[in-house]
JSON list of C-alpha atoms in Angstrom, two decimals:
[
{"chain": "A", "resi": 296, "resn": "UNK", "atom": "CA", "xyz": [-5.84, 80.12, -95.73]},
{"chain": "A", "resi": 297, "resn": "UNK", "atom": "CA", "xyz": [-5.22, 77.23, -97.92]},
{"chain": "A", "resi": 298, "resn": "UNK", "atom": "CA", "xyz": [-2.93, 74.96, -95.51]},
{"chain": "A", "resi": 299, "resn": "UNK", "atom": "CA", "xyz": [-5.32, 75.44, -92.91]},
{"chain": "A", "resi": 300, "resn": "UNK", "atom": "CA", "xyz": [-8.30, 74.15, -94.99]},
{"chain": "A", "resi": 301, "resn": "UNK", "atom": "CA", "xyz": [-5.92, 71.44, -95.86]},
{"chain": "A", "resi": 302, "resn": "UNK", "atom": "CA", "xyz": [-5.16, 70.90, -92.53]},
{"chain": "A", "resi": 303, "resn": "UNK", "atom": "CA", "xyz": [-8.95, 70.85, -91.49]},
{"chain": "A", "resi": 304, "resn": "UNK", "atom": "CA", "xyz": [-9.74, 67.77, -94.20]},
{"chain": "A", "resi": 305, "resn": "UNK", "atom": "CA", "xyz": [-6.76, 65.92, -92.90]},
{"chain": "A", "resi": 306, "resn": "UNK", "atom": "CA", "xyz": [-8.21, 66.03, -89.11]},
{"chain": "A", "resi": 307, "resn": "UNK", "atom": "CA", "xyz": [-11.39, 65.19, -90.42]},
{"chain": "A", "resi": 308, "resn": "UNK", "atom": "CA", "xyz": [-10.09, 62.18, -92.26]},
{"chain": "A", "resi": 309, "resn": "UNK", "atom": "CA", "xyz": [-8.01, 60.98, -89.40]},
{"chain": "A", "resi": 310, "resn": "UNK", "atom": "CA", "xyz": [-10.94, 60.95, -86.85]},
{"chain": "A", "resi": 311, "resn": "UNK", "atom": "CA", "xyz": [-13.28, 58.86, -89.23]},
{"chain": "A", "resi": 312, "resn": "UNK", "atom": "CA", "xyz": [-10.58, 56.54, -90.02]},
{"chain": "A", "resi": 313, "resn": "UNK", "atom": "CA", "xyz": [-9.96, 56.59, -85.86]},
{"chain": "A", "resi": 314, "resn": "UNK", "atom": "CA", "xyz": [-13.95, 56.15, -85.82]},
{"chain": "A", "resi": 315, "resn": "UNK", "atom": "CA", "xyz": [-13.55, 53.35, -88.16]},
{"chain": "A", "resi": 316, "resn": "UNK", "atom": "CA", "xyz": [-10.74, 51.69, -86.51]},
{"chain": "A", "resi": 317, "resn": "UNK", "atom": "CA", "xyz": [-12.50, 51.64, -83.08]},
{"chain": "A", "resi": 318, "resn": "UNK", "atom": "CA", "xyz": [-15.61, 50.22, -84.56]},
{"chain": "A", "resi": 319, "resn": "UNK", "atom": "CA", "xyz": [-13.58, 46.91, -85.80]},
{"chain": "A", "resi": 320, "resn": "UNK", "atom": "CA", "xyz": [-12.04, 46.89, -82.78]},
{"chain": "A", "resi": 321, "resn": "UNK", "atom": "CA", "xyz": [-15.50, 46.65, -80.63]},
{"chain": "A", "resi": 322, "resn": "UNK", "atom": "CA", "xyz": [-16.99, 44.42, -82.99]},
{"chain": "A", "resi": 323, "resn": "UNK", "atom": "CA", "xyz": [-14.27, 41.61, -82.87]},
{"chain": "A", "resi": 324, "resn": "UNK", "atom": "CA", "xyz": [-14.16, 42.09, -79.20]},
{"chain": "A", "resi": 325, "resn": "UNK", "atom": "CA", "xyz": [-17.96, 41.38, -78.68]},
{"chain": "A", "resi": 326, "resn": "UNK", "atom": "CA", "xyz": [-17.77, 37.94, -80.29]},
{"chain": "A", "resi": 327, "resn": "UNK", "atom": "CA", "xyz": [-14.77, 36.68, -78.61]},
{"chain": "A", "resi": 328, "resn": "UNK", "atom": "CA", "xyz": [-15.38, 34.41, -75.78]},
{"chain": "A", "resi": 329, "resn": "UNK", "atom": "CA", "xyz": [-12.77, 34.90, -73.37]},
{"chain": "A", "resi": 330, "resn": "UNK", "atom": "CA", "xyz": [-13.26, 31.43, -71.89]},
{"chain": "A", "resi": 331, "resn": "UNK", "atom": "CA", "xyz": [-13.23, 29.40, -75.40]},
{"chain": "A", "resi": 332, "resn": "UNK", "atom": "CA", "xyz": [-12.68, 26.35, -73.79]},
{"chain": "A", "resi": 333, "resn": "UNK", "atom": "CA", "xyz": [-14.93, 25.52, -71.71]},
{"chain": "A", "resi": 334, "resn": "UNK", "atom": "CA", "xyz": [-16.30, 21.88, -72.30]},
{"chain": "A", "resi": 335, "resn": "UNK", "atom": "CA", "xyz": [-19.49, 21.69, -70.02]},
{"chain": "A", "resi": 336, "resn": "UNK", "atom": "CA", "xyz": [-21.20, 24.65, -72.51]},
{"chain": "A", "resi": 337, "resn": "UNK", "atom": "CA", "xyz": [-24.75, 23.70, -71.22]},
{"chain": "A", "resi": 338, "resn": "UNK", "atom": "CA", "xyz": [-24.72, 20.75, -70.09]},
{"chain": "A", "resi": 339, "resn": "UNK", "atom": "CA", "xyz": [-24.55, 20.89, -66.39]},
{"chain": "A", "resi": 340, "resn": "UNK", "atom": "CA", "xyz": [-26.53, 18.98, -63.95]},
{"chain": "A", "resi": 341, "resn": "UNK", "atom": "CA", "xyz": [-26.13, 20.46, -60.48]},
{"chain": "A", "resi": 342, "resn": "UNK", "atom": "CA", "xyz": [-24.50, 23.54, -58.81]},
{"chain": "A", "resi": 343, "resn": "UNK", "atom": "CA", "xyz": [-20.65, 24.50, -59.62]},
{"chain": "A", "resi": 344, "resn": "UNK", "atom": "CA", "xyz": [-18.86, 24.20, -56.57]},
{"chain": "A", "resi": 345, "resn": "UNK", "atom": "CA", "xyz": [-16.01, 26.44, -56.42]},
{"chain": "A", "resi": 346, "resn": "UNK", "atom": "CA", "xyz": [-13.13, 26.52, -54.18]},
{"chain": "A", "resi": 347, "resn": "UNK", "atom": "CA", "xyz": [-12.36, 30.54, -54.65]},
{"chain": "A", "resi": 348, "resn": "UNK", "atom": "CA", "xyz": [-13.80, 33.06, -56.53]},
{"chain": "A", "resi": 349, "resn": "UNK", "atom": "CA", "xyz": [-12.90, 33.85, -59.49]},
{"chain": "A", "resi": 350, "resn": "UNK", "atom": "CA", "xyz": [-15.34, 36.11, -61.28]},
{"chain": "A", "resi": 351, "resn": "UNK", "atom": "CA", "xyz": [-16.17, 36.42, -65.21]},
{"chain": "A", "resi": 352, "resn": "UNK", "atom": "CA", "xyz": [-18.76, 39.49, -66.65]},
{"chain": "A", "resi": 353, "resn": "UNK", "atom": "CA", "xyz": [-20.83, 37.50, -68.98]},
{"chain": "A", "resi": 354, "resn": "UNK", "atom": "CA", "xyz": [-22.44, 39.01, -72.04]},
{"chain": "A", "resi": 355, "resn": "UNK", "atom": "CA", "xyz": [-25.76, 39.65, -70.43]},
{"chain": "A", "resi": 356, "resn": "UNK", "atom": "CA", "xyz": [-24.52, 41.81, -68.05]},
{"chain": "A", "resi": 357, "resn": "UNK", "atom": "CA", "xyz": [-23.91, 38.98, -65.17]},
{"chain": "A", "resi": 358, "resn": "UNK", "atom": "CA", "xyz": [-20.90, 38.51, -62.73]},
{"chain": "A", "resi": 359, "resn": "UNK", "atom": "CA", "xyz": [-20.52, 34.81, -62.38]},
{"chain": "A", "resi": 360, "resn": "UNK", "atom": "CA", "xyz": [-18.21, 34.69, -59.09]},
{"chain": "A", "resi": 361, "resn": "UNK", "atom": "CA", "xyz": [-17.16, 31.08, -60.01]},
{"chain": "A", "resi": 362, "resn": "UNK", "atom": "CA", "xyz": [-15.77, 31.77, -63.37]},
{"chain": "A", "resi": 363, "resn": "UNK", "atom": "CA", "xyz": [-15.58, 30.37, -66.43]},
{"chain": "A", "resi": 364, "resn": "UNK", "atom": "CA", "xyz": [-17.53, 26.82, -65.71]},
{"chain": "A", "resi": 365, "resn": "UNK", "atom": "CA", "xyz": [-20.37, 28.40, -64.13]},
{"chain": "A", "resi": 366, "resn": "UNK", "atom": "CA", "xyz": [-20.92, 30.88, -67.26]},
{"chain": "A", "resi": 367, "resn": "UNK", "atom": "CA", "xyz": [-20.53, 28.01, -69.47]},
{"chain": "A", "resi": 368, "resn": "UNK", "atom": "CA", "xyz": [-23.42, 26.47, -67.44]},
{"chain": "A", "resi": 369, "resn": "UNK", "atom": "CA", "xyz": [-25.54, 29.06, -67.95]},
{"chain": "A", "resi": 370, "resn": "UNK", "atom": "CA", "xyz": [-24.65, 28.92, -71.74]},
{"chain": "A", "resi": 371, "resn": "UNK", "atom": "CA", "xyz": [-23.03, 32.86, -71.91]},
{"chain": "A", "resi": 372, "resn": "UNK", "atom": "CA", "xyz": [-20.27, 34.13, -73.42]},
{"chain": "A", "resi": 373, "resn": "UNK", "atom": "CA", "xyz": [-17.96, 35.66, -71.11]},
{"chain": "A", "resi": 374, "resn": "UNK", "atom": "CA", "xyz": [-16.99, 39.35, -72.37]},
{"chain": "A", "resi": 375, "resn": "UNK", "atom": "CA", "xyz": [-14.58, 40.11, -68.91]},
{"chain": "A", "resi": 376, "resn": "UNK", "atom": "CA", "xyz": [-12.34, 38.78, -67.06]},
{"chain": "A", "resi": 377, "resn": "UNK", "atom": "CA", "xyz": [-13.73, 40.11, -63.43]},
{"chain": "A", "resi": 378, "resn": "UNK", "atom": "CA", "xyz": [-17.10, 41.03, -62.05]},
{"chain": "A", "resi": 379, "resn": "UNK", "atom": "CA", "xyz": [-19.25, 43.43, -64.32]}
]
C-alpha cells in the first residue's frame, strides 16, 4: 500500500515538472524570430518580388508565400518555417 502511494507522488511530480518543462519550452519558442536577420524590418517601399515561393507562418497567424523579406515588411515575427 505504501510503495504504491509512493509511486503515485512520484508520477505526480514527474508530470508537473513535464508541465513545467513544456511551458519554458513554448515560451522561448514564441519570442524567437526564426528570420533574425532580416534588414528591411519595416521599411519597405513597394511590393517584394519573389522568384519562388518560399513561405514563412508569421505570428499573427499569416502565411507570407515570399518568405522572410516580405514578413519583415509587414513588421511580424515569423514563428514557422512554411505556410500556417
Amino acid at each position: 500500500m505504501a510503495t504504491s502511494i509512493r509511486v503515485a507522488q512520484l508520477c505526480i511530480v514527474m508530470v508537473l515538472v513535464l508541465g513545467l518543462c513544456l511551458t519554458m519550452v513554448q515560451a522561448q519558442r514564441g519570442s524567437v524570430n526564426l528570420c533574425p536577420g532580416s534588414t528591411s524590418r519595416g521599411t519597405c517601399t513597394g511590393p517584394i518580388n519573389c522568384f519562388r515561393a518560399d513561405p514563412v507562418c508569421g505570428a499573427n497567424g499569416v502565411t507570407y508565400g515570399c518568405g522572410c523579406p516580405e514578413a519583415a515588411c509587414a513588421r511580424v515575427r515569423v514563428v514557422k518555417l512554411g505556410a500556417c
